[in-house]
Every structure is written in C-alpha cells, then in structure tokens.
Short mmCIF file of C-alpha atoms in Angstrom, two decimals:
data_model
loop_
_atom_site.label_atom_id
_atom_site.label_comp_id
_atom_site.label_asym_id
_atom_site.label_seq_id
_atom_site.Cartn_x
_atom_site.Cartn_y
_atom_site.Cartn_z
CA MET A 1 0.03 0.00 0.03
CA LYS A 2 1.36 3.38 -1.01
CA PRO A 3 2.30 5.56 2.10
CA LYS A 4 0.13 8.53 2.87
CA ASN A 5 1.27 12.09 3.20
CA LEU A 6 0.47 14.56 6.06
CA ILE A 7 -0.02 18.30 6.04
CA PHE A 8 -0.33 19.49 9.61
CA ILE A 9 -1.64 23.10 9.70
CA CYS A 10 -1.34 24.92 13.06
CA THR A 11 -2.37 28.47 13.90
CA ASP A 12 -1.53 30.44 17.03
CA GLN A 13 -4.17 31.53 19.46
CA MET A 14 -7.25 30.62 17.49
CA ARG A 15 -10.31 29.61 19.51
CA PHE A 16 -12.70 26.87 18.69
CA ASP A 17 -15.38 29.16 17.25
CA ALA A 18 -13.13 31.15 14.93
CA LEU A 19 -14.13 29.29 11.92
CA SER A 20 -17.50 29.47 10.07
CA ALA A 21 -17.43 25.60 10.24
CA THR A 22 -17.39 25.87 14.05
CA GLY A 23 -19.67 28.74 14.78
CA ASN A 24 -18.29 32.00 13.45
CA LYS A 25 -21.18 34.03 12.04
CA VAL A 26 -19.04 36.84 10.53
CA VAL A 27 -15.94 35.33 8.85
CA ARG A 28 -16.54 32.80 6.05
CA THR A 29 -13.61 30.50 6.34
CA GLU A 30 -14.61 28.65 3.02
CA ASN A 31 -11.15 26.99 2.50
CA ILE A 32 -10.64 25.76 5.98
CA ASP A 33 -14.29 24.62 5.84
CA ARG A 34 -13.42 22.41 2.97
CA ILE A 35 -11.38 20.19 5.35
CA ALA A 36 -14.36 19.98 7.57
CA SER A 37 -16.87 19.21 4.79
CA GLU A 38 -14.60 16.57 3.30
CA GLY A 39 -13.61 15.13 6.65
CA ILE A 40 -14.33 15.27 10.34
CA THR A 41 -14.81 18.05 12.77
CA LEU A 42 -13.91 17.29 16.40
CA ARG A 43 -16.03 19.69 18.35
CA ARG A 44 -14.64 19.02 21.85
CA HIS A 45 -10.95 19.18 21.14
CA HIS A 46 -8.69 20.65 23.80
CA THR A 47 -5.16 21.54 24.60
CA PRO A 48 -3.67 20.45 27.80
CA ASN A 49 -2.05 23.78 28.22
CA GLN A 50 -3.20 27.41 27.17
CA ILE A 51 0.37 28.57 26.46
CA CYS A 52 2.23 28.30 23.13
CA SER A 53 5.28 26.29 23.86
CA PRO A 54 3.90 23.64 26.21
CA SER A 55 0.90 23.06 23.88
CA ARG A 56 3.03 22.70 20.79
CA ALA A 57 5.32 20.27 22.54
CA SER A 58 2.39 18.19 23.50
CA MET A 59 1.13 17.95 19.97
CA ALA A 60 4.49 16.72 18.81
CA THR A 61 5.28 14.23 21.72
CA GLY A 62 1.82 13.14 22.91
CA LEU A 63 2.81 13.96 26.53
CA TYR A 64 1.54 16.31 29.11
CA PRO A 65 3.87 19.14 29.77
CA ARG A 66 4.91 17.63 33.08
CA HIS A 67 6.21 14.68 31.14
CA HIS A 68 7.82 16.37 28.10
CA GLY A 69 9.34 19.03 30.34
CA LEU A 70 8.42 22.16 28.42
CA TRP A 71 6.25 23.34 31.15
CA ARG A 72 6.20 27.10 30.34
CA ASN A 73 7.50 29.45 27.56
CA GLY A 74 11.25 30.05 28.07
CA VAL A 75 12.04 26.48 28.47
CA THR A 76 13.40 24.13 25.78
CA LEU A 77 12.05 20.71 24.54
CA ASP A 78 14.47 17.86 24.73
CA PRO A 79 15.26 16.92 21.07
CA ASP A 80 15.90 13.31 22.09
CA LEU A 81 12.23 12.73 23.16
CA PRO A 82 10.22 10.64 20.73
CA ASN A 83 8.00 12.87 18.62
CA LEU A 84 5.80 12.66 15.49
CA TRP A 85 8.22 14.42 13.16
CA THR A 86 11.28 12.28 14.07
CA LEU A 87 9.09 9.04 13.91
CA LEU A 88 8.01 9.97 10.38
CA SER A 89 11.52 11.04 9.31
CA GLN A 90 12.94 7.66 10.45
CA ALA A 91 10.22 5.83 8.59
CA GLY A 92 11.40 7.53 5.35
CA TYR A 93 9.20 10.58 5.22
CA GLU A 94 10.41 13.84 3.82
CA THR A 95 9.74 16.04 6.81
CA HIS A 96 9.56 19.90 6.39
CA ALA A 97 8.27 22.60 8.50
CA VAL A 98 7.61 26.39 7.67
CA GLY A 99 6.44 28.99 10.07
CA LYS A 100 6.36 29.07 13.87
CA LEU A 101 7.68 26.04 15.91
CA HIS A 102 8.43 27.50 19.40
CA TYR A 103 10.24 24.47 20.85
CA GLN A 104 13.09 26.69 22.18
CA PRO A 105 13.03 30.14 23.90
CA LEU A 106 13.15 33.23 21.76
CA LEU A 107 15.29 34.88 24.48
CA ALA A 108 17.78 32.13 25.14
CA SER A 109 21.42 33.24 25.45
CA SER A 110 23.67 33.24 22.28
CA SER A 111 25.98 30.84 24.18
CA LEU A 112 23.23 28.11 23.94
CA ASN A 113 23.29 28.14 20.13
CA MET A 114 19.50 27.58 19.79
CA PRO A 115 18.08 28.21 16.32
CA GLU A 116 14.78 29.50 17.67
CA SER A 117 16.47 32.15 19.78
CA ILE A 118 16.88 35.62 18.49
CA ALA A 119 20.57 35.66 19.55
CA PHE A 120 21.29 32.65 17.12
CA TRP A 121 20.51 34.89 14.12
CA ASP A 122 23.28 37.28 14.97
CA ARG A 123 25.63 34.73 13.78
CA PRO A 124 27.15 35.27 10.32
CA ASP A 125 26.34 31.68 9.30
CA ALA A 126 22.73 31.51 10.67
CA GLN A 127 21.00 32.13 7.28
CA ARG A 128 22.75 28.99 5.81
CA TRP A 129 21.15 26.90 8.69
CA SER A 130 17.91 25.05 7.83
CA GLY A 131 17.93 21.93 9.99
CA PRO A 132 17.70 19.08 10.85
CA TYR A 133 15.59 20.20 13.72
CA TYR A 134 13.30 18.06 16.09
CA GLY A 135 12.77 15.50 13.29
CA PHE A 136 12.24 17.94 10.36
CA ARG A 137 15.09 17.47 7.75
CA GLU A 138 14.47 21.16 6.87
CA VAL A 139 12.81 24.16 8.48
CA GLU A 140 11.99 27.69 7.40
CA LEU A 141 11.32 29.67 10.48
CA VAL A 142 9.06 32.64 11.37
CA MET A 143 9.80 33.88 14.77
CA GLY A 144 7.32 36.17 16.59
CA GLU A 145 4.30 37.92 15.56
CA ALA A 146 3.63 41.36 13.74
CA ASN A 147 6.66 43.71 14.15
CA GLU A 148 8.54 41.03 16.23
CA SER A 149 8.69 38.82 13.19
CA VAL A 150 11.41 40.89 11.56
CA LYS A 151 14.07 40.31 14.25
CA ALA A 152 15.18 36.80 13.41
CA GLY A 153 14.48 33.65 11.40
CA HIS A 154 14.38 32.69 7.76
CA TYR A 155 11.39 35.02 7.01
CA ALA A 156 13.15 37.96 8.53
CA ALA A 157 16.36 37.26 6.55
CA TRP A 158 14.28 36.85 3.37
CA LEU A 159 12.53 40.20 3.87
CA LYS A 160 15.64 42.07 4.77
CA ALA A 161 17.46 40.70 1.69
CA HIS A 162 14.69 41.06 -0.95
CA HIS A 163 12.34 43.96 0.47
CA PRO A 164 14.30 45.82 3.00
CA GLU A 165 12.04 48.75 2.69
CA ALA A 166 9.12 46.67 4.04
CA VAL A 167 10.91 45.99 7.41
CA ARG A 168 9.90 49.35 8.98
CA LEU A 169 6.27 49.00 7.66
CA TYR A 170 5.58 46.36 10.37
CA GLU A 171 6.05 49.00 13.05
CA PRO A 172 2.83 50.56 14.33
CA GLU A 173 4.32 54.03 13.68
CA ALA A 174 4.06 53.22 9.98
CA SER A 175 0.39 52.80 10.15
CA ALA A 176 -1.64 55.74 8.67
CA ASN A 177 -4.09 55.40 11.52
CA GLY A 178 -1.53 54.95 14.31
CA ARG A 179 -2.33 52.65 17.21
CA ALA A 180 -5.15 52.61 19.70
CA ALA A 181 -4.28 54.59 22.81
CA ASP A 182 -6.19 52.41 25.12
CA LEU A 183 -4.86 49.16 23.65
CA THR A 184 -1.59 49.79 21.88
CA GLU A 185 -1.66 46.40 20.19
CA VAL A 186 -4.27 47.44 17.74
CA TRP A 187 -3.13 48.95 14.54
CA LYS A 188 -3.42 48.53 10.80
CA SER A 189 -0.14 47.02 9.40
CA ALA A 190 1.33 48.97 6.53
CA VAL A 191 3.07 45.83 5.17
CA PRO A 192 1.82 44.82 1.80
CA GLN A 193 -0.16 41.52 2.24
CA GLU A 194 1.95 39.74 -0.40
CA LEU A 195 5.00 40.37 1.75
CA HIS A 196 3.46 39.60 5.05
CA TYR A 197 4.67 36.44 6.77
CA THR A 198 1.27 34.63 6.49
CA SER A 199 1.50 34.95 2.67
CA TRP A 200 5.27 33.92 2.88
CA ILE A 201 4.50 30.79 4.80
CA ALA A 202 1.79 29.77 2.32
CA GLY A 203 4.08 30.45 -0.62
CA ARG A 204 6.89 28.31 0.90
CA ALA A 205 4.39 25.56 1.65
CA VAL A 206 3.09 25.61 -1.90
CA ASP A 207 6.71 25.40 -3.21
CA PHE A 208 7.38 22.39 -1.06
CA ILE A 209 4.19 20.59 -2.34
CA ARG A 210 5.17 21.23 -5.96
CA GLU A 211 8.70 20.15 -5.37
CA ALA A 212 8.11 17.15 -3.15
CA SER A 213 9.64 13.92 -4.36
CA ALA A 214 7.10 11.51 -6.14
CA ASN A 215 9.25 8.56 -4.56
CA ALA A 216 8.76 9.38 -0.86
CA PRO A 217 5.83 10.35 1.37
CA PHE A 218 5.99 13.74 2.99
CA CYS A 219 5.07 15.42 6.23
CA LEU A 220 4.63 19.24 5.87
CA TYR A 221 4.06 21.24 9.07
CA VAL A 222 2.59 24.61 8.28
CA SER A 223 2.44 26.92 11.25
CA PHE A 224 0.91 30.43 11.09
CA PRO A 225 1.91 32.90 13.87
CA ASP A 226 -1.59 34.55 13.66
CA PRO A 227 -4.33 35.28 14.91
CA HIS A 228 -2.16 35.85 17.92
CA HIS A 229 -2.02 39.50 19.17
CA PRO A 230 -0.87 42.24 18.26
CA PHE A 231 -4.27 42.86 16.43
CA ALA A 232 -2.53 44.13 13.30
CA PRO A 233 -3.37 42.56 9.91
CA PRO A 234 -2.30 44.19 6.63
CA ALA A 235 -4.65 45.55 4.16
CA PRO A 236 -7.08 44.54 2.72
CA TYR A 237 -7.59 42.19 5.74
CA SER A 238 -7.56 45.14 8.18
CA ASP A 239 -10.51 46.72 6.53
CA LEU A 240 -12.72 43.61 5.70
CA PHE A 241 -14.81 43.87 8.83
CA ASP A 242 -16.53 46.94 10.21
CA PRO A 243 -15.87 47.30 13.95
CA ALA A 244 -19.43 48.65 14.36
CA GLU A 245 -20.82 45.43 13.15
CA MET A 246 -18.70 42.98 15.32
CA PRO A 247 -20.41 40.68 17.70
CA ARG A 248 -20.08 42.06 21.39
CA PRO A 249 -17.89 39.93 23.78
CA ASN A 250 -19.67 37.21 25.69
CA ALA A 251 -19.55 38.62 29.19
CA ARG A 252 -21.84 38.85 32.27
CA ALA A 253 -21.90 41.57 34.74
CA GLY A 254 -20.12 40.59 37.95
CA GLU A 255 -18.98 37.20 36.77
CA LEU A 256 -15.37 37.73 37.70
CA ASP A 257 -16.34 38.56 41.31
CA ARG A 258 -17.02 34.85 41.55
CA MET A 259 -13.70 33.84 40.32
CA PRO A 260 -10.26 33.62 42.12
CA SER A 261 -9.22 36.98 43.23
CA TYR A 262 -6.19 37.30 41.00
CA LEU A 263 -8.50 38.04 38.12
CA GLN A 264 -9.30 41.38 39.67
CA ILE A 265 -5.96 42.48 38.48
CA GLY A 266 -4.81 42.34 34.67
CA ASP A 267 -1.89 43.44 32.59
CA ASP A 268 -1.62 47.11 31.35
CA PRO A 269 -3.17 47.44 28.01
CA THR A 270 -0.95 50.45 27.14
CA LYS A 271 2.17 48.17 27.40
CA ASP A 272 3.53 46.08 24.70
CA ALA A 273 3.04 42.31 25.34
CA TYR A 274 6.65 41.44 25.79
CA ILE A 275 9.25 41.70 28.55
CA GLY A 276 12.23 43.98 27.66
CA ASP A 277 15.64 44.12 29.30
CA GLY A 278 15.38 45.38 32.76
CA GLN A 279 11.54 45.06 32.97
CA ALA A 280 9.70 43.32 35.88
CA VAL A 281 8.56 39.76 35.10
CA ARG A 282 4.95 39.58 33.98
CA GLU A 283 2.71 36.58 34.00
CA GLN A 284 2.40 34.37 30.93
CA GLY A 285 -0.19 35.35 28.27
CA PHE A 286 -0.20 39.06 29.42
CA LEU A 287 -3.86 38.63 30.49
CA LEU A 288 -5.82 41.83 30.24
CA ARG A 289 -9.07 43.01 31.84
CA THR A 290 -11.09 44.95 29.30
CA ASP A 291 -12.51 47.53 31.71
CA SER A 292 -10.32 50.43 30.60
CA ILE A 293 -10.64 49.42 26.88
CA SER A 294 -13.32 51.36 24.91
CA GLU A 295 -16.00 49.45 23.17
CA ARG A 296 -14.74 50.93 19.76
CA THR A 297 -11.17 49.69 20.44
CA MET A 298 -12.39 46.20 21.55
CA ALA A 299 -14.60 45.93 18.42
CA THR A 300 -11.62 46.89 16.21
CA ALA A 301 -9.49 44.16 18.06
CA ILE A 302 -12.19 41.69 17.12
CA ALA A 303 -12.46 42.92 13.51
CA HIS A 304 -8.72 42.67 13.04
CA THR A 305 -8.71 39.26 14.63
CA PHE A 306 -11.39 38.19 12.06
CA GLY A 307 -9.26 39.73 9.33
CA MET A 308 -6.24 37.64 10.37
CA ILE A 309 -8.45 34.55 10.33
CA LYS A 310 -9.69 35.33 6.83
CA MET A 311 -6.09 35.87 5.64
CA ILE A 312 -5.12 32.50 7.06
CA ASP A 313 -8.14 31.04 5.27
CA ASP A 314 -7.08 32.41 1.95
CA CYS A 315 -3.60 31.00 2.46
CA VAL A 316 -5.01 27.54 3.31
CA GLY A 317 -6.93 27.72 0.06
CA ARG A 318 -3.54 28.14 -1.76
CA ILE A 319 -2.18 25.14 -0.05
CA LEU A 320 -5.24 22.93 -0.85
CA ASP A 321 -5.21 24.09 -4.38
CA ALA A 322 -1.54 23.27 -4.81
CA LEU A 323 -2.13 19.91 -3.35
CA GLU A 324 -4.94 19.11 -5.78
CA GLN A 325 -2.81 20.47 -8.75
CA ALA A 326 -0.01 18.13 -7.75
CA GLY A 327 -2.36 15.18 -7.82
CA LYS A 328 -1.73 14.34 -4.16
CA SER A 329 -5.11 15.12 -2.44
CA GLY A 330 -6.33 11.50 -2.35
CA ASP A 331 -3.08 10.35 -0.66
CA THR A 332 -2.78 13.12 1.92
CA TYR A 333 -4.13 13.54 5.51
CA ILE A 334 -4.79 17.30 6.20
CA LEU A 335 -5.12 18.32 9.74
CA PHE A 336 -6.17 21.92 10.93
CA THR A 337 -5.79 23.02 14.57
CA SER A 338 -4.43 25.70 16.85
CA ASP A 339 -2.18 25.54 19.84
CA HIS A 340 -4.61 27.35 22.09
CA GLY A 341 -7.42 29.90 22.08
CA GLU A 342 -8.08 33.51 22.84
CA LEU A 343 -10.43 35.28 25.21
CA LEU A 344 -11.20 38.10 22.86
CA GLY A 345 -13.21 39.99 25.38
CA ASP A 346 -15.26 37.11 26.76
CA HIS A 347 -15.53 37.23 30.57
CA GLY A 348 -14.21 40.85 30.31
CA LEU A 349 -10.82 39.46 29.51
CA LEU A 350 -8.43 39.62 26.57
CA ARG A 351 -5.42 37.56 25.29
CA LYS A 352 -4.68 34.47 27.47
CA GLY A 353 -3.33 33.56 30.85
CA PRO A 354 -3.74 31.34 33.89
CA PRO A 355 -7.59 30.85 34.07
CA PRO A 356 -8.40 27.75 31.90
CA TYR A 357 -11.55 29.08 30.40
CA ARG A 358 -13.13 27.21 27.45
CA GLN A 359 -12.18 30.00 25.12
CA LEU A 360 -8.46 29.04 25.82
CA LEU A 361 -8.59 25.29 26.11
CA GLN A 362 -10.95 24.38 23.32
CA VAL A 363 -9.60 24.61 19.87
CA PRO A 364 -10.56 23.57 16.34
CA LEU A 365 -9.48 20.18 15.06
CA LEU A 366 -10.46 19.31 11.50
CA VAL A 367 -9.03 16.26 9.74
CA ARG A 368 -9.50 15.14 6.13
CA GLY A 369 -7.96 12.08 4.45
CA PRO A 370 -8.19 8.44 3.33
CA LYS A 371 -11.06 6.46 5.02
CA ILE A 372 -12.38 9.52 6.99
CA PRO A 373 -16.03 9.97 6.21
CA ARG A 374 -17.07 13.25 4.62
CA GLY A 375 -18.84 15.87 6.83
CA ALA A 376 -18.49 13.75 10.00
CA VAL A 377 -18.85 15.48 13.35
CA THR A 378 -18.11 14.13 16.81
CA ASP A 379 -18.55 15.46 20.44
CA GLU A 380 -16.12 12.99 22.03
CA LEU A 381 -13.50 14.42 24.26
CA THR A 382 -10.18 14.72 22.46
CA SER A 383 -6.76 16.29 23.27
CA HIS A 384 -3.55 17.49 21.56
CA ILE A 385 -1.80 14.62 23.39
CA ASP A 386 -3.73 12.25 21.04
CA LEU A 387 -2.20 13.51 17.85
CA PHE A 388 1.11 11.63 18.11
CA ALA A 389 -0.46 8.29 18.60
CA THR A 390 -3.17 8.85 15.98
CA PHE A 391 -0.99 9.86 13.09
CA ALA A 392 1.89 7.36 14.09
CA SER A 393 -0.99 4.69 13.72
CA LEU A 394 -2.53 6.03 10.53
CA LEU A 395 0.79 6.78 8.69
CA VAL A 396 3.19 4.03 9.70
CA GLY A 397 1.20 1.58 11.74
CA GLU A 398 3.14 2.18 15.03
CA LYS A 399 1.83 2.65 18.50
CA PRO A 400 4.27 4.80 20.38
CA ALA A 401 4.10 5.32 24.18
CA SER A 402 2.41 8.46 25.12
CA ASP A 403 -0.13 10.04 27.45
CA GLY A 404 -2.69 10.16 24.55
CA MET A 405 -5.16 7.82 22.80
CA ASP A 406 -5.24 6.77 19.18
CA LEU A 407 -8.17 8.58 17.55
CA THR A 408 -8.18 6.28 14.42
CA PRO A 409 -11.53 4.61 15.31
CA LEU A 410 -13.03 8.01 15.87
CA LEU A 411 -11.61 9.49 12.66
CA THR A 412 -12.62 6.52 10.44
CA GLY A 413 -16.18 6.03 11.88
CA LEU A 414 -15.41 2.65 13.73
CA PRO A 415 -16.45 1.81 17.17
CA GLY A 416 -13.90 1.57 19.97
CA PHE A 417 -13.21 5.23 21.27
CA SER A 418 -14.49 6.60 24.38
CA ARG A 419 -13.13 9.08 27.03
CA ASP A 420 -14.69 10.33 30.19
CA TYR A 421 -12.16 12.99 31.15
CA LEU A 422 -9.60 15.40 29.73
CA PHE A 423 -6.83 17.08 31.89
CA ALA A 424 -5.02 20.43 31.75
CA GLU A 425 -2.28 22.04 33.82
CA TYR A 426 -0.93 25.55 34.08
CA HIS A 427 2.45 26.36 35.39
CA PRO A 428 2.97 30.12 36.02
CA ARG A 429 5.93 32.34 35.09
CA LYS A 430 5.64 34.71 37.99
CA ASP A 431 3.28 33.71 40.86
CA ALA A 432 3.38 30.10 42.32
CA GLU A 433 -0.14 30.52 43.64
CA LEU A 434 -1.47 30.60 40.06
CA TYR A 435 -0.50 27.02 39.43
CA ASN A 436 -3.76 25.19 38.56
CA GLN A 437 -4.96 21.89 37.37
CA THR A 438 -8.14 21.14 35.38
CA ILE A 439 -10.43 18.24 34.59
CA VAL A 440 -12.99 18.49 31.92
CA SER A 441 -15.76 15.82 31.67
CA LYS A 442 -18.80 15.79 29.33
CA ASP A 443 -20.81 17.71 31.90
CA TRP A 444 -18.25 19.64 34.08
CA ARG A 445 -15.15 21.68 34.24
CA PHE A 446 -13.40 21.83 37.51
CA THR A 447 -10.02 23.69 38.31
CA ARG A 448 -8.16 23.61 41.52
CA TYR A 449 -5.21 25.76 42.68
CA PRO A 450 -2.99 23.50 44.95
CA ASN A 451 -1.05 26.40 46.21
CA ARG A 452 -4.20 28.34 47.13
CA GLY A 453 -6.76 25.83 48.44
CA GLU A 454 -9.51 28.44 48.82
CA TRP A 455 -9.48 29.11 45.16
CA GLY A 456 -11.42 26.82 42.71
CA GLU A 457 -13.73 26.81 39.59
CA LEU A 458 -16.62 24.64 38.86
CA PHE A 459 -18.76 25.06 35.78
CA ASP A 460 -21.94 23.15 34.69
CA LEU A 461 -21.27 22.82 30.96
CA ALA A 462 -24.84 21.70 30.25
CA SER A 463 -26.54 24.76 31.74
CA ASP A 464 -23.53 27.22 31.38
CA PRO A 465 -21.53 26.16 28.38
CA PHE A 466 -19.52 29.45 28.12
CA GLU A 467 -18.63 29.32 31.84
CA HIS A 468 -20.13 32.44 33.25
CA ARG A 469 -21.21 31.24 36.73
CA ASN A 470 -18.57 29.74 38.94
CA LEU A 471 -20.26 27.27 41.20
CA PHE A 472 -17.21 26.41 43.28
CA TYR A 473 -18.22 28.70 46.17
CA ASP A 474 -21.96 27.85 46.11
CA ASP A 475 -23.69 25.46 48.51
CA GLY A 476 -24.96 22.20 47.10
CA HIS A 477 -22.04 21.45 44.76
CA ASP A 478 -19.77 19.52 47.15
CA THR A 479 -20.36 16.16 45.39
CA PRO A 480 -19.07 17.19 41.84
CA VAL A 481 -16.13 19.00 43.45
CA ARG A 482 -15.18 16.13 45.60
CA ASP A 483 -15.67 13.48 42.71
CA LEU A 484 -13.70 15.40 40.13
CA ASP A 485 -11.04 16.40 42.58
CA ASP A 486 -10.56 12.71 43.32
CA VAL A 487 -10.28 11.76 39.67
CA LEU A 488 -7.73 14.63 39.13
CA SER A 489 -5.64 13.46 42.07
CA ARG A 490 -5.57 9.86 40.86
CA HIS A 491 -4.48 10.75 37.38
CA MET A 492 -2.50 13.97 37.84
CA PRO A 493 -1.43 14.58 41.41
CA PRO A 494 -0.13 18.16 41.96
CA ARG A 495 3.34 18.79 40.59
CA PRO A 496 3.94 22.53 40.74
CA GLU A 497 7.82 22.13 40.16
CA ILE A 498 9.05 20.74 36.98
CA PRO A 499 12.96 20.17 36.79
CA ASN A 500 13.76 21.97 33.45
CA GLU A 501 15.73 25.07 33.48
CA VAL A 502 14.26 28.41 32.50
CA LEU A 503 16.43 29.92 29.75
CA GLY A 504 14.43 33.10 29.04
CA ALA A 505 11.19 35.03 29.77
CA TYR A 506 9.77 33.29 26.59
#
C-alpha cells in the first residue's frame, strides 16, 4: 500500500469558534471549511495547556507538559524525546516545517546556540542553517508575531534581503491610523499583504508541495503565527470587517467577582506584550481585563482578529489548491488546529493567561484524508496529546508510548473510542499561587489551585456552556467538586515544580 502524506496546519491563539465551520457568524472560512466538509470536525478538542510552547510540545510528543518538560514558555524541549516528526523521518518521510515552531526560547542566550532564539540569528552563518531540527529535515522559521517577526528567522532574513523597505512597515508608527491609545496592540499594518509572513508561509508551503519527491511520502508542518496578538493585519484584511458590526464579547456583569481574586488585576493594555531588558517579570499570556478598553477599540481588535483569520483561510486555500494540482489530495491527510485559544473580550478578558476558560482550552480540530467520512462530526472528548499516537498509527502503523489515545477509530467511523475526562495543567511564570490543574468531563469543568486551596472553579457545561457562573463557592456542589477532585488526584497529582531550566522569559 502506498504511504500517505500529512499536512499538519497549526495556527496560534485561534479559539474553537473562530471558523464558520465551528460557529463564526461573521467570517466565512470557506477554504478551511473544505477540510471539515470533506472530513471530520472534532467539536470538543482541547489543549492540555493554554500557553504556546507547552501546547506545541504536547502535539509533537503526545505527552503532558509535566512529562515532556516544556512546562512554560522560556524552556526548551528535549530533542531526544520521541515525537511525530522524528518518527516519520525515521520511517522515510520527507519532513519539512515552515512557520512558527516554538520548541526553544526566543530569548535564550547566544551561548546556547539555539536556532529558535533571536541571539542565534546574529551569527554570520545563521542564514545558511535550515536543520535538521526536532525530526524535520528542513525548516523555514518565522519567529514572533507582527513587528517582532522581523528580528530573526528565515522569513526575517528573506524580507531584509529582498524587500528591506518593508521591514519598517511592520512597526505601528508606519500605520496611517496609528495605534489605539487604550490598547496599543491594535493597529493596521502597513506591510503589503503579499510580503506579510502569513503569505510567505503559504508560498513556501506551496513550493514544497510542488517540489516534493514522487518517490517518498512527505510530512509538511505549516504553522501560522496569527491570529495571535498584536491585532495588526495588513490591508485589505485590516478593513474587511466593520468594527461597528462586530459581535459583542460574551461577558456577564459581575462574573469575575465569583472567580479567584487574581482576576481582579490584569496586565496594562498600554504596554506592549513582551518583557524587555530590565523590565519586571509579568505573568504568561499578558492577560488583560477589558474595563479600561473602549467598546470601539475592543470591536476593532475583534475585527482585526477576524481579518487575520480570513487571511489564513485564503492561504490555506492556496495550499489545498496546490495539493490538488499536484495530484496528491487523495493520498494526503490534512489536519487543521491551533495551539490554544483567545479570550477576545469574553468574561471581560483579553489575550490568554492562567484561568483555563473554554475559550483558551478548546480549539478547532479538523481532519481530512483516506477512509475519513465526509462531513462527519463528533462530540467525543479529544486532546492534543492524542495526535502523536493517532498519526503514528495512521501513517506508519506504530503505537508509540504517550499520554494520549489513538483517535483512528473515531476519525474513520469505527467503534472503540471513548473517553470520560480530559486534563490540563498551567505552570505560572511569576506567581506560584497561580499554578492550577483542570479536569473536563462531558458535563463539568473543575479547576483547583493546589497552592491556594481556597481558590477553585466549577462550571456546569450543560446549563452554562460558556462558563459564566462559577459554582465552586456555592452550597450544594460539594459532590461534583469532591468526585472530580478525586479523579484529578488519581491521574494527575499536583506537581508544581518541573525540573527543566528556564532559559528566558519566553
């Protein structure tokens, strides 16, 4: 039997309902929706961690962060750990990645010689490096989002070499409209869309598909840094959606009063979401409360997010068309997902951070390929930790050891898959008391804070699917709290300290 190919498409900070196939009533993601209509939509898919690097490492290794060691941004993933890319490369696959990987810290010291660190790209020979890397025989890196993307990586080197005049156009000062005063991460990028990194990633992916050997199967990992903040798409995507017509965030008056008290304080929306030299440490995700952000600015952030989603959709269309033109559609699995979600004003919060709300943990997962029924939908609980086992099974018939489950029966319409619980765990950058552990069942989401026993979160997902009323402090819910806490303790006892050195803020 001829080996099958894999195109693994990952975005950054895209929540479950970002696509028209999964509930977006504003953006028509007709290209990504093709994967859903020709394959399966997994409607209750989750990440085990709402921060970039830990989640991405879980997708690759099939392990919880406590087991793969990349427990927060700023830590590196052990390249000797088994992962999907290495397994496929060893099985004869041509493995290639383009875009954001984030297995190493951006701010690691130059002495560590890490290709995903900004310091690495100060080396005179850096531009000649392209791998191998974590099982990929060749990589083409985009590092950072918006104006951060021009500091290092293959894309930055390409832009500086071929379009140096465009580098400054990434800065908010180049925008004709400037940036919003009450949320400085909102502006219209002046970069021409054809030079933007989202377009560059799609172009490099298309080139790889066209040039891929006919004699070997391939695995192509395509990773878009957007729709991660800053909220700064280029034209025409910055103008596709009228802020005045955007849906209002899904928030309820007083709902944060029922949550752990740390949510009474958020990051400063007038600060950039990074930690510069000499700045005080800030918590992961740079979580914001939206109290001081005007409705107009918040609506613009939503409109710009939708613009970024549409730009990604157009680029996915280019990739799907190239695959079809190459005559490889029938032999290729295509997966679309995101590392984690975005609050986007829901609960009166923006960006991401410690609270494991549904908007952060639940992400899209669409899969198309051989033997997958067209237009299938499932509400079974699935996780990023399942992807290694699943595609090792589908592509090379192996069953690697992992924390996850093989989703092959679920994807192909066969019996044999069932799961009662999912788990998630957040390790903080700054405050140890924010360490939290989560269990999700079909009916409940329960979160505990082992270093602050008086904090907790309990949501009845049947009556409150968007998690507005925390029942943890209410009388009458002792039984679900006790039962879920017991299951969590059996499967994931508290482990606030992970022995892997922090090499940078992120």
